[in-house]
XYZ file of C-alpha atoms in Angstrom:
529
model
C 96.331 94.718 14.822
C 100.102 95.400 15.636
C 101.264 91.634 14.180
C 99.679 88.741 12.639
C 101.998 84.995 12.317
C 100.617 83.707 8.678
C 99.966 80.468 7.902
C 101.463 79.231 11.083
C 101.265 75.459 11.987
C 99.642 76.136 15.663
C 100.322 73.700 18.309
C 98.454 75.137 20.707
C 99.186 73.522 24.048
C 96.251 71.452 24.424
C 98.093 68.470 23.256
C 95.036 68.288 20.368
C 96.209 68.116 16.846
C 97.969 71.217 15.292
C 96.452 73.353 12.449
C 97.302 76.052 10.280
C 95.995 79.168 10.941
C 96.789 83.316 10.769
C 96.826 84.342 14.545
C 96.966 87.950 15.238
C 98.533 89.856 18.354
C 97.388 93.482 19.978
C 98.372 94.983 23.377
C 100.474 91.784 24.457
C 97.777 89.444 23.677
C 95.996 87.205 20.873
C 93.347 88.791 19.386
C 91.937 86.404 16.577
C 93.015 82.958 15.270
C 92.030 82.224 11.547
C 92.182 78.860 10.440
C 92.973 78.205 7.086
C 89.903 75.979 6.879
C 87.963 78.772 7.433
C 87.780 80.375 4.387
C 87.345 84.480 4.077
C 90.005 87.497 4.203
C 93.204 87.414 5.935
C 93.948 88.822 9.212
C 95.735 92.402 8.522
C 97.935 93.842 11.048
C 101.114 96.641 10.559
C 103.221 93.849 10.670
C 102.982 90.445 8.929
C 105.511 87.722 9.703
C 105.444 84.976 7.368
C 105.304 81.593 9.307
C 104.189 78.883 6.585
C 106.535 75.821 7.925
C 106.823 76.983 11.189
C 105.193 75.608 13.951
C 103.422 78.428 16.648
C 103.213 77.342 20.206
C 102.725 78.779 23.153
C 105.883 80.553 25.246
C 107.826 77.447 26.967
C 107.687 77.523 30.649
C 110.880 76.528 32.998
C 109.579 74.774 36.044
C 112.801 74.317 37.532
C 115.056 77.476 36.935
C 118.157 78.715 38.531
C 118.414 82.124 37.197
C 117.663 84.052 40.050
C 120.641 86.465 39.873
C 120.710 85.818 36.452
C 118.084 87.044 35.323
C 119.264 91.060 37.251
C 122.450 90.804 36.450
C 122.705 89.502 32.366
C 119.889 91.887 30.736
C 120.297 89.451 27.371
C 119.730 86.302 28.712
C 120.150 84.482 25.870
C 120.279 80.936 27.484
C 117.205 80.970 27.838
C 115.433 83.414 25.534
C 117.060 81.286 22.729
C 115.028 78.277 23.734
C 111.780 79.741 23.238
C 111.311 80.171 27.709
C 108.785 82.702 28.297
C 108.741 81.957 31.945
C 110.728 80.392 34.653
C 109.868 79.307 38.003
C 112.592 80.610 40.471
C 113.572 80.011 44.054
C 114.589 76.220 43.746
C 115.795 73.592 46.084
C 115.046 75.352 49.088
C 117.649 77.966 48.551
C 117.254 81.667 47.296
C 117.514 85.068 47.937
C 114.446 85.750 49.648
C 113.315 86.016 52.573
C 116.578 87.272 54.054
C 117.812 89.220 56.939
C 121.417 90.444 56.907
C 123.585 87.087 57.930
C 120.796 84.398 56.324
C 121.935 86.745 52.826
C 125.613 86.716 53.697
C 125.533 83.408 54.567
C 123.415 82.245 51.480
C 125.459 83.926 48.960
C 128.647 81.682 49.515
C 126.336 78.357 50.329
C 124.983 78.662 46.904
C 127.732 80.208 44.654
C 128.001 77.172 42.717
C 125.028 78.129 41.695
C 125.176 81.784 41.184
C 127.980 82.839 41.810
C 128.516 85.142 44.805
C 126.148 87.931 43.229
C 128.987 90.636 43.244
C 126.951 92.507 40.378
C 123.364 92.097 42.187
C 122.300 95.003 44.299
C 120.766 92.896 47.311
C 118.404 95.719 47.958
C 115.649 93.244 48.873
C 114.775 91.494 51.616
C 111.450 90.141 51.151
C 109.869 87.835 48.386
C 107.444 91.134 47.241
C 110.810 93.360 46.932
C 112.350 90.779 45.373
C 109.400 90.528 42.781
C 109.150 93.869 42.655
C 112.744 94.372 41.623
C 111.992 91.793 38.742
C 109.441 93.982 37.606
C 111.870 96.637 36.349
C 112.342 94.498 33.545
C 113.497 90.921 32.750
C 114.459 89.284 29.469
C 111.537 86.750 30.302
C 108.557 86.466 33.000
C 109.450 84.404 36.243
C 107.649 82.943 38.843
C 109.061 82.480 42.607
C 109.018 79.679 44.907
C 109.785 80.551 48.720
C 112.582 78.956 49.570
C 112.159 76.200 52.896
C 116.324 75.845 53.272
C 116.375 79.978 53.303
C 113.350 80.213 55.682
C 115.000 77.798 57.879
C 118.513 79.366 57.886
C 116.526 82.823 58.617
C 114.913 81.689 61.388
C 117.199 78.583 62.806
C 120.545 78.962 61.830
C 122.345 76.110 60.298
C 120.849 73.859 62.945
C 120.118 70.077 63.136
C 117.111 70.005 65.875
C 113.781 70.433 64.938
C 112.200 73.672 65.804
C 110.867 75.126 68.638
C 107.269 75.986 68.467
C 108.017 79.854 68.210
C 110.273 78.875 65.651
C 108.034 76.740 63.532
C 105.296 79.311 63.971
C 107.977 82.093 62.551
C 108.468 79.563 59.935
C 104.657 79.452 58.721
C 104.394 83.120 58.719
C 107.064 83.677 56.493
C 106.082 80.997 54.227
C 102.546 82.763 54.121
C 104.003 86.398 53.364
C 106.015 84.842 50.419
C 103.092 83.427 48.916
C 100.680 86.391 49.725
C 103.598 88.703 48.380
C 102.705 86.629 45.398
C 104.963 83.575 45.024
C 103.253 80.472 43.745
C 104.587 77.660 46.183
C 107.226 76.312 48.169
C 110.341 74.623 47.265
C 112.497 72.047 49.415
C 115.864 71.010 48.706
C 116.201 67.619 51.142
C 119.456 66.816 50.474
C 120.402 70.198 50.814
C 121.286 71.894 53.991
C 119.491 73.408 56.035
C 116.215 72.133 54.310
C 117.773 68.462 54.672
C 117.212 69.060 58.434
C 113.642 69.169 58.649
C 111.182 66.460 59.480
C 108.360 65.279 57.856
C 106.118 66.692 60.651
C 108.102 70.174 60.168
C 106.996 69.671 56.233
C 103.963 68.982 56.645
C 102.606 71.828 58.531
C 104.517 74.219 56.420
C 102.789 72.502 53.167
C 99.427 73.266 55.202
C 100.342 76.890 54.904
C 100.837 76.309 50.984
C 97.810 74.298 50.792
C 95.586 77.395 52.233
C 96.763 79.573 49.853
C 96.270 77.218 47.078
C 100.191 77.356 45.774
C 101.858 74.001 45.679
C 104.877 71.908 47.047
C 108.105 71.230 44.928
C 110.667 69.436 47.055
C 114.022 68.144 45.540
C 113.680 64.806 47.721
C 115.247 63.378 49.735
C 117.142 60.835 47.583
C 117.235 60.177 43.900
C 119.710 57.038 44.222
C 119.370 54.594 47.457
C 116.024 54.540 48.847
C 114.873 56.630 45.918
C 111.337 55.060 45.715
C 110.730 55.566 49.195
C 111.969 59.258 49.189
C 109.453 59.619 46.336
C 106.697 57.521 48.456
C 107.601 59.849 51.260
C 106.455 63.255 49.136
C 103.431 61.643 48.146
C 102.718 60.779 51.941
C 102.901 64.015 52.948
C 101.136 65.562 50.457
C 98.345 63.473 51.134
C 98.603 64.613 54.949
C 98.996 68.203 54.252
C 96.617 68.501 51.029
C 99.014 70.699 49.322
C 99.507 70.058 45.603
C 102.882 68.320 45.054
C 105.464 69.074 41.886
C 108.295 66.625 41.904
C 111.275 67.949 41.164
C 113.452 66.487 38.719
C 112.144 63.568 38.662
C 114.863 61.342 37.933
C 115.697 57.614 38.799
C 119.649 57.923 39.346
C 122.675 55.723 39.890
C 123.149 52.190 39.154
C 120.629 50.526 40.525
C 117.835 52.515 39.954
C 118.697 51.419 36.112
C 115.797 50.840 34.412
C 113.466 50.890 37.251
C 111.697 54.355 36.191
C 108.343 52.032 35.376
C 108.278 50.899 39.321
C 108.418 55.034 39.763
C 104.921 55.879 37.318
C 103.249 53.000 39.037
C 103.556 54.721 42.517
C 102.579 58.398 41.278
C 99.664 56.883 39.086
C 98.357 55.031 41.974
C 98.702 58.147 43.965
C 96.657 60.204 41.134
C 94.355 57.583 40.574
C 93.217 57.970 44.749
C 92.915 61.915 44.223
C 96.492 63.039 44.731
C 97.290 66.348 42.723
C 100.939 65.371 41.246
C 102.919 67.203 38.418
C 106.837 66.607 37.863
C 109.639 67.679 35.501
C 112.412 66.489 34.091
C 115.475 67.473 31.668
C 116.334 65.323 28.468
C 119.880 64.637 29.877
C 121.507 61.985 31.868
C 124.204 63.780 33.665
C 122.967 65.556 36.788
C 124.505 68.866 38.398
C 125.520 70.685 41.698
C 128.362 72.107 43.670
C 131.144 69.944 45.344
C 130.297 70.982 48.673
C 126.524 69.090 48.513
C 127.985 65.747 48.143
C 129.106 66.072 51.715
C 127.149 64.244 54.546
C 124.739 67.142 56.403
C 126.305 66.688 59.483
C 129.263 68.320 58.099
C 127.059 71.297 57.273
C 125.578 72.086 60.300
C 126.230 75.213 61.325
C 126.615 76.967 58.307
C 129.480 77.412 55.489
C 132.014 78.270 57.708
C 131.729 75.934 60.194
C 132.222 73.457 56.717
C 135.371 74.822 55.956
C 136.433 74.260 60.052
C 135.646 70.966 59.957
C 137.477 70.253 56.027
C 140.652 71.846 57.993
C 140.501 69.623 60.239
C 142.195 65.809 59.618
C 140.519 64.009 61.784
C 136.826 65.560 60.705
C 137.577 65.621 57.114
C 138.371 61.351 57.619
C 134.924 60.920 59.233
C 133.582 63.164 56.151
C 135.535 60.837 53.693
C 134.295 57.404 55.128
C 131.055 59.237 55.110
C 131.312 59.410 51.313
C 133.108 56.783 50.093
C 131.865 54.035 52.097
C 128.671 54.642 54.141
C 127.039 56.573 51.292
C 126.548 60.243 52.202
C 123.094 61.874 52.666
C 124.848 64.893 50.301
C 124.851 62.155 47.683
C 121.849 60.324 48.150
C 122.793 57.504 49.913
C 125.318 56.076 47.731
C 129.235 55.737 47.713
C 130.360 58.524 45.609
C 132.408 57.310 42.532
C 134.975 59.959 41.994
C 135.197 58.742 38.243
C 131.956 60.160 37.718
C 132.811 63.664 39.290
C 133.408 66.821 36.650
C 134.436 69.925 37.757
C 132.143 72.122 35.726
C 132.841 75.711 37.422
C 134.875 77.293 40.006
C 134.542 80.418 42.207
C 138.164 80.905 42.361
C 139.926 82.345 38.813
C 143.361 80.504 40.118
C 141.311 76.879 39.993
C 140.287 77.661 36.017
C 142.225 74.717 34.665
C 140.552 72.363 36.494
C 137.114 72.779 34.684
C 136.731 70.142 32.964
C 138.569 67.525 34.937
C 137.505 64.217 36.935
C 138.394 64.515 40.615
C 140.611 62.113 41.086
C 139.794 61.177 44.881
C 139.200 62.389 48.061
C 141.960 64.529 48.778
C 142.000 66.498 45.491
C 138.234 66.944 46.627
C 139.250 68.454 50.027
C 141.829 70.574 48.489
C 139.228 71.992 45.925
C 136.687 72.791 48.416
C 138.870 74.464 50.881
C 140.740 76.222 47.941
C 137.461 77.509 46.360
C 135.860 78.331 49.295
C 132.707 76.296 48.764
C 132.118 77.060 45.218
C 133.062 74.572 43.217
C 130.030 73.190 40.843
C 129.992 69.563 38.963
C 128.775 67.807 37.063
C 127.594 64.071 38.247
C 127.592 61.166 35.373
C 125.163 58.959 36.748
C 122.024 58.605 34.673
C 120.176 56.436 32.857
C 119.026 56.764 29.012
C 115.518 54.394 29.589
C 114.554 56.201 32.862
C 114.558 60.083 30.886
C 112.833 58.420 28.392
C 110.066 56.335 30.197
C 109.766 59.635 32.596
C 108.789 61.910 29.898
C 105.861 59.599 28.256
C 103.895 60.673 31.597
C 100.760 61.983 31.892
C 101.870 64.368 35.035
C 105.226 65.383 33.296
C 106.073 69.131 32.476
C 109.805 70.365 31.719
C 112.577 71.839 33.806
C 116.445 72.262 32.923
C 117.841 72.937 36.153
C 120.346 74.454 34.098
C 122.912 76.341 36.266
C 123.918 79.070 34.335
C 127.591 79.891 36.074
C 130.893 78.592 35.339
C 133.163 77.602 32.401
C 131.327 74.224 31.432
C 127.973 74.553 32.581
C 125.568 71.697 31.669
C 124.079 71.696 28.253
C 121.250 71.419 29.639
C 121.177 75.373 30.935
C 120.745 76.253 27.146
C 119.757 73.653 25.332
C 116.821 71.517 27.510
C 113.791 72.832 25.345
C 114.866 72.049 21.687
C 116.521 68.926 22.989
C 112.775 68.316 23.456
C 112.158 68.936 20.745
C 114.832 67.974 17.860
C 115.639 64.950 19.364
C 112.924 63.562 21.769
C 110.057 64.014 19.342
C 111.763 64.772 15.479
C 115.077 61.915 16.052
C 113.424 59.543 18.409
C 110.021 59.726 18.288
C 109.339 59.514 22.348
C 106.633 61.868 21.878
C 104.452 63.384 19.345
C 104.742 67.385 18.301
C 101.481 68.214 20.101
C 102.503 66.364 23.330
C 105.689 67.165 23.353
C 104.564 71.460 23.382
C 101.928 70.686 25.806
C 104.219 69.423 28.160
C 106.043 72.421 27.931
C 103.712 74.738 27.734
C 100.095 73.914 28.806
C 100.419 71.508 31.337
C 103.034 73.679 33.248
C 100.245 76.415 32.931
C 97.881 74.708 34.688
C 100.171 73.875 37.434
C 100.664 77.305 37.710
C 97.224 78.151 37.673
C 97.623 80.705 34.878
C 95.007 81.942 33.630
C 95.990 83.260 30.307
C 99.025 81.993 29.670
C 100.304 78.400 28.442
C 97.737 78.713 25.498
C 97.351 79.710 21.855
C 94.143 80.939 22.554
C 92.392 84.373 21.910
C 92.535 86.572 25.148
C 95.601 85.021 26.152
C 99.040 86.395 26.775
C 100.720 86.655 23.390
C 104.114 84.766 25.336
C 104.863 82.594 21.912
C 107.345 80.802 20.635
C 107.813 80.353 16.584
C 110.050 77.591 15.361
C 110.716 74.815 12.570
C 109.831 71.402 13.426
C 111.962 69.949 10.859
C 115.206 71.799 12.122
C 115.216 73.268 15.762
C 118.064 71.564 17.575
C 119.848 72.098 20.515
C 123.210 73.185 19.888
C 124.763 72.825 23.714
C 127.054 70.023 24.090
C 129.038 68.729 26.709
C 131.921 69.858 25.334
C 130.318 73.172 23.746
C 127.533 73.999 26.308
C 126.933 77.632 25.616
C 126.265 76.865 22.146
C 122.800 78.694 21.288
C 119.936 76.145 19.900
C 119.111 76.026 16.054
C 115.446 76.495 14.194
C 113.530 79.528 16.974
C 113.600 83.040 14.967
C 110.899 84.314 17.150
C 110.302 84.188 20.289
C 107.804 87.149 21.815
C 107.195 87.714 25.618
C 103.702 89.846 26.175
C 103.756 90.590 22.280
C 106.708 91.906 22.277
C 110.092 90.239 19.952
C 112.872 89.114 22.554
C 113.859 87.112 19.494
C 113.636 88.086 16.284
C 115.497 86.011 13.345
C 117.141 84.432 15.660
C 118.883 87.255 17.498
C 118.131 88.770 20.756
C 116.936 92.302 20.314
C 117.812 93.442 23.993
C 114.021 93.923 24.795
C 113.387 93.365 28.656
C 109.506 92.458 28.183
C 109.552 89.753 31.028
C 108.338 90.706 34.534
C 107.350 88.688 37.964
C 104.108 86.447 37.606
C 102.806 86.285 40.696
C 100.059 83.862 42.597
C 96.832 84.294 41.439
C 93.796 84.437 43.863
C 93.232 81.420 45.821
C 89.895 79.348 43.985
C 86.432 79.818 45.902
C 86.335 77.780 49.057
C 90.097 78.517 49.716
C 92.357 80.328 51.688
């Protein structure tokens, strides 16, 4: 064999109790797992790593990544290499890079360069959700999965329009949604307080989620509140889930804002009800209060309409931008879920503009420092918004449906910790500090349960036959070095981390190896589209 871990603790991803064993690799996968118990000769391979103390689980998987330039444009990667990710899940919130004619690109690039950046260094060459894959496939620092984008699907067929679709329109709509996922992405993502996704109706949903459901991929929509109304928004999902019979992944499943404070148990009562009557339901979350997005999605969606230019007319304009300010500061914007923004609680973490650098960091102090920083940044400031709530992350992540996500934005010059630090938070703190879940669950929530979600075959397991996508760290140590203050700090206790077999960390370095490539939709199950 090329490798063999010795001695390894191996928390396999089951969520069953760990054991020590020698597991050997080959040709990207595991070959042989020895338990100790079992007595005989060692495994023998060219090259032995010792691993007695060390805990060896399968490769961490990302459900809710935004590395989609990222991932082309920094070859190391080390955000989330570091971590011990193996594979992220891509095309978030109902905005990405594919599919994309000409202006939906151009017009896409600036809506979403708080989250990317502009993409100056990405060659665009794609157009579809295959090309895109495909141009993952030159080489990654880790595997990632893609989600077609509803908000890009919409603005490539609609515009930047509020009005439901004409039936040509919708129709256009389904059959791009079904060459993503036959092209091989895995699902569909929504982001519903998010323009242009915000502007679509249940019924548009749920006949797009039909498509989904036919080619057994699943639904992960960023809902339509997380703050007033949350627990409807979240009823809402279920709903049409139910009507379309497409598997549903919450995203970031958060209770936020004041008074959803404690009120996360009223939340796992509604999905368990919903899985108890046959509902297929997953969800993620981050171990982190603070949420974050750019400046310009706080604003109500009527102020969006027509695209990122037409936002910038209307910010110009006094009388506009007054409506947009009562909008926010007293009605409770759809941008920001319903609830009167506090500007107390608003951190510039990033900015587009090099001239607007010494305001990272700082609260915005009201309304017209917000104008001023939109207009002056063209759109591309990103925060961060202080308005969690400690019990809710920690009731959230006992559940039975709950898989990890960082939604870690990987631009600006305070990013959230989260971006590089979400998996051994996990770990260090959640289960070694605090005890809110065991070893074993806590690595099959990232790890095996994802998986499944996925509908991997061979991957999310320590398992022989599997892909050898592992991650090798020390239970008693790992910690997540990002802080608020420090966020690109890299995480503590995960020397090795291997993508098909291959080191992408090795003593806790990155070795430069691009081993990661697209993972695409597997066939649809018997019976199924």
């Amino acid at each position: 064999m090329e490798l063999v871990f010795r001695e390894a603790l191996v928390v396999d991803g089951t969520g069953g109790r760990p054991y020590v064993a020698d597991v050997g690799v080959d040709g990207g996968r595991i070959t042989e797992i020895r338990r100790e118990r079992d007595g005989g000769t060692r495994l023998s391979a060219r090259l032995a790593v010792d691993a007695h103390g060390l805990a060896l689980a399968p490769g961490f998987i990302d459900m809710h990544a935004h590395s989609d330039l990222a991932l082309l444009t920094d070859p190391v990667h080390e955000a989330k290499a570091a971590q011990g990710v193996t594979l992220e899940v891509l095309g978030q919130d109902g905005l990405s890079y594919a599919p994309v004619d000409d202006l939906a690109l151009k017009e896409l690039r600036t809506q979403i360069a708080g989250w990317n950046g502009y993409g100056s260094d990405a060659d665009f060459t794609w157009r579809g959700v295959g090309e895109y894959l495909d141009r993952l496939d030159r080489g990654i620092a880790v595997n990632a999965a893609y989600l077609v984008p509803q908000g890009t699907v919409r603005a490539m067929v609609m515009g930047w329009a509020d009005r439901p679709p004409t039936g040509r329109e919708l129709d256009r709509m389904k059959e791009e949604v079904a060459r993503g996922l036959a092209e091989g992405a895995v699902g569909m993502s929504s982001g519903l307080t998010y323009t242009p996704g915000m502007y679509a109706s249940d019924a548009e949903l749920t006949e797009l989620c039909r498509v989904v459901a036919a080619h057994d991929g699943y639904y992960c929509p960023h809902h339509r509140s997380y703050g007033a109304g949350a627990l409807a928004a979240y009823e809402e999902m279920i709903a049409l889930a139910r009507e379309s019979g497409c598997a549903l992944h919450l995203a970031h499943a958060t209770m936020n804002f004041d008074e959803n404070t404690g009120r996360a148990p009223e939340l796992l009562a509604l999905l368990d009800r919903a899985l108890d009557a046959g509902v297929d339901i997953t969800l993620d979350t981050y171990p982190y209060t603070p949420g974050c997005t750019t400046l310009v999605a706080l604003l109500p969606s009527w102020a969006a309409e027509g695209g990122p230019e037409a936002t910038l007319a209307r910010l110009r304009e006094d009388r506009t931008a007054e409506a947009i300010r009562v909008a926010l500061e007293v009605e409770g914007s759809d941008g920001c879920h319903g609830v009167p923004v506090d500007w107390s609680t608003i951190e510039v973490s990033g900015v587009a503009n090099p001239a607007l650098s010494p305001r990272i960091g700082t609260r915005v102090a009201d309304w017209p420092a917000a104008r001023r920083l939109l207009l002056d940044d063209h759109l591309g400031t990103t925060i961060l918004q202080h308005v969690g709530d400690e019990s809710n992350v920690r009731t959230i992540m006992r559940h039975r449906a709950h898989t990890a996500g960082s939604d870690g934005i990987l631009r600006g010059a305070k990013p959230h910790p989260r971006a590089y630090g979400t998996f051994p938070e996990y770990l260090g703190r959640y289960v070694r500090e605090l005890g809110v879940l065991t070893l074993e669950e806590c690595v099959a929530h990232l790890s095996g349960r994802p998986a499944a979600r996925l509908r991997l075959p061979d991957r999310g397991l320590v398992r022989p036959g599997y892909r050898a996508d592992l991650v090798l760290f020390d239970p008693d140590t790992v910690t997540s070095g990002a802080t608020f203050d420090h966020p690109r700090t890299l995480p503590t206790g995960i020397p090795y981390v291997l993508v098909d077999g291959r080191f992408v960390m090795s003593d806790g370095r990155r070795t430069g190896v691009l081993a990661g490539r697209s993972v695409r939709r597997s066939p649809p199950r018997p019976g199924r589209g």
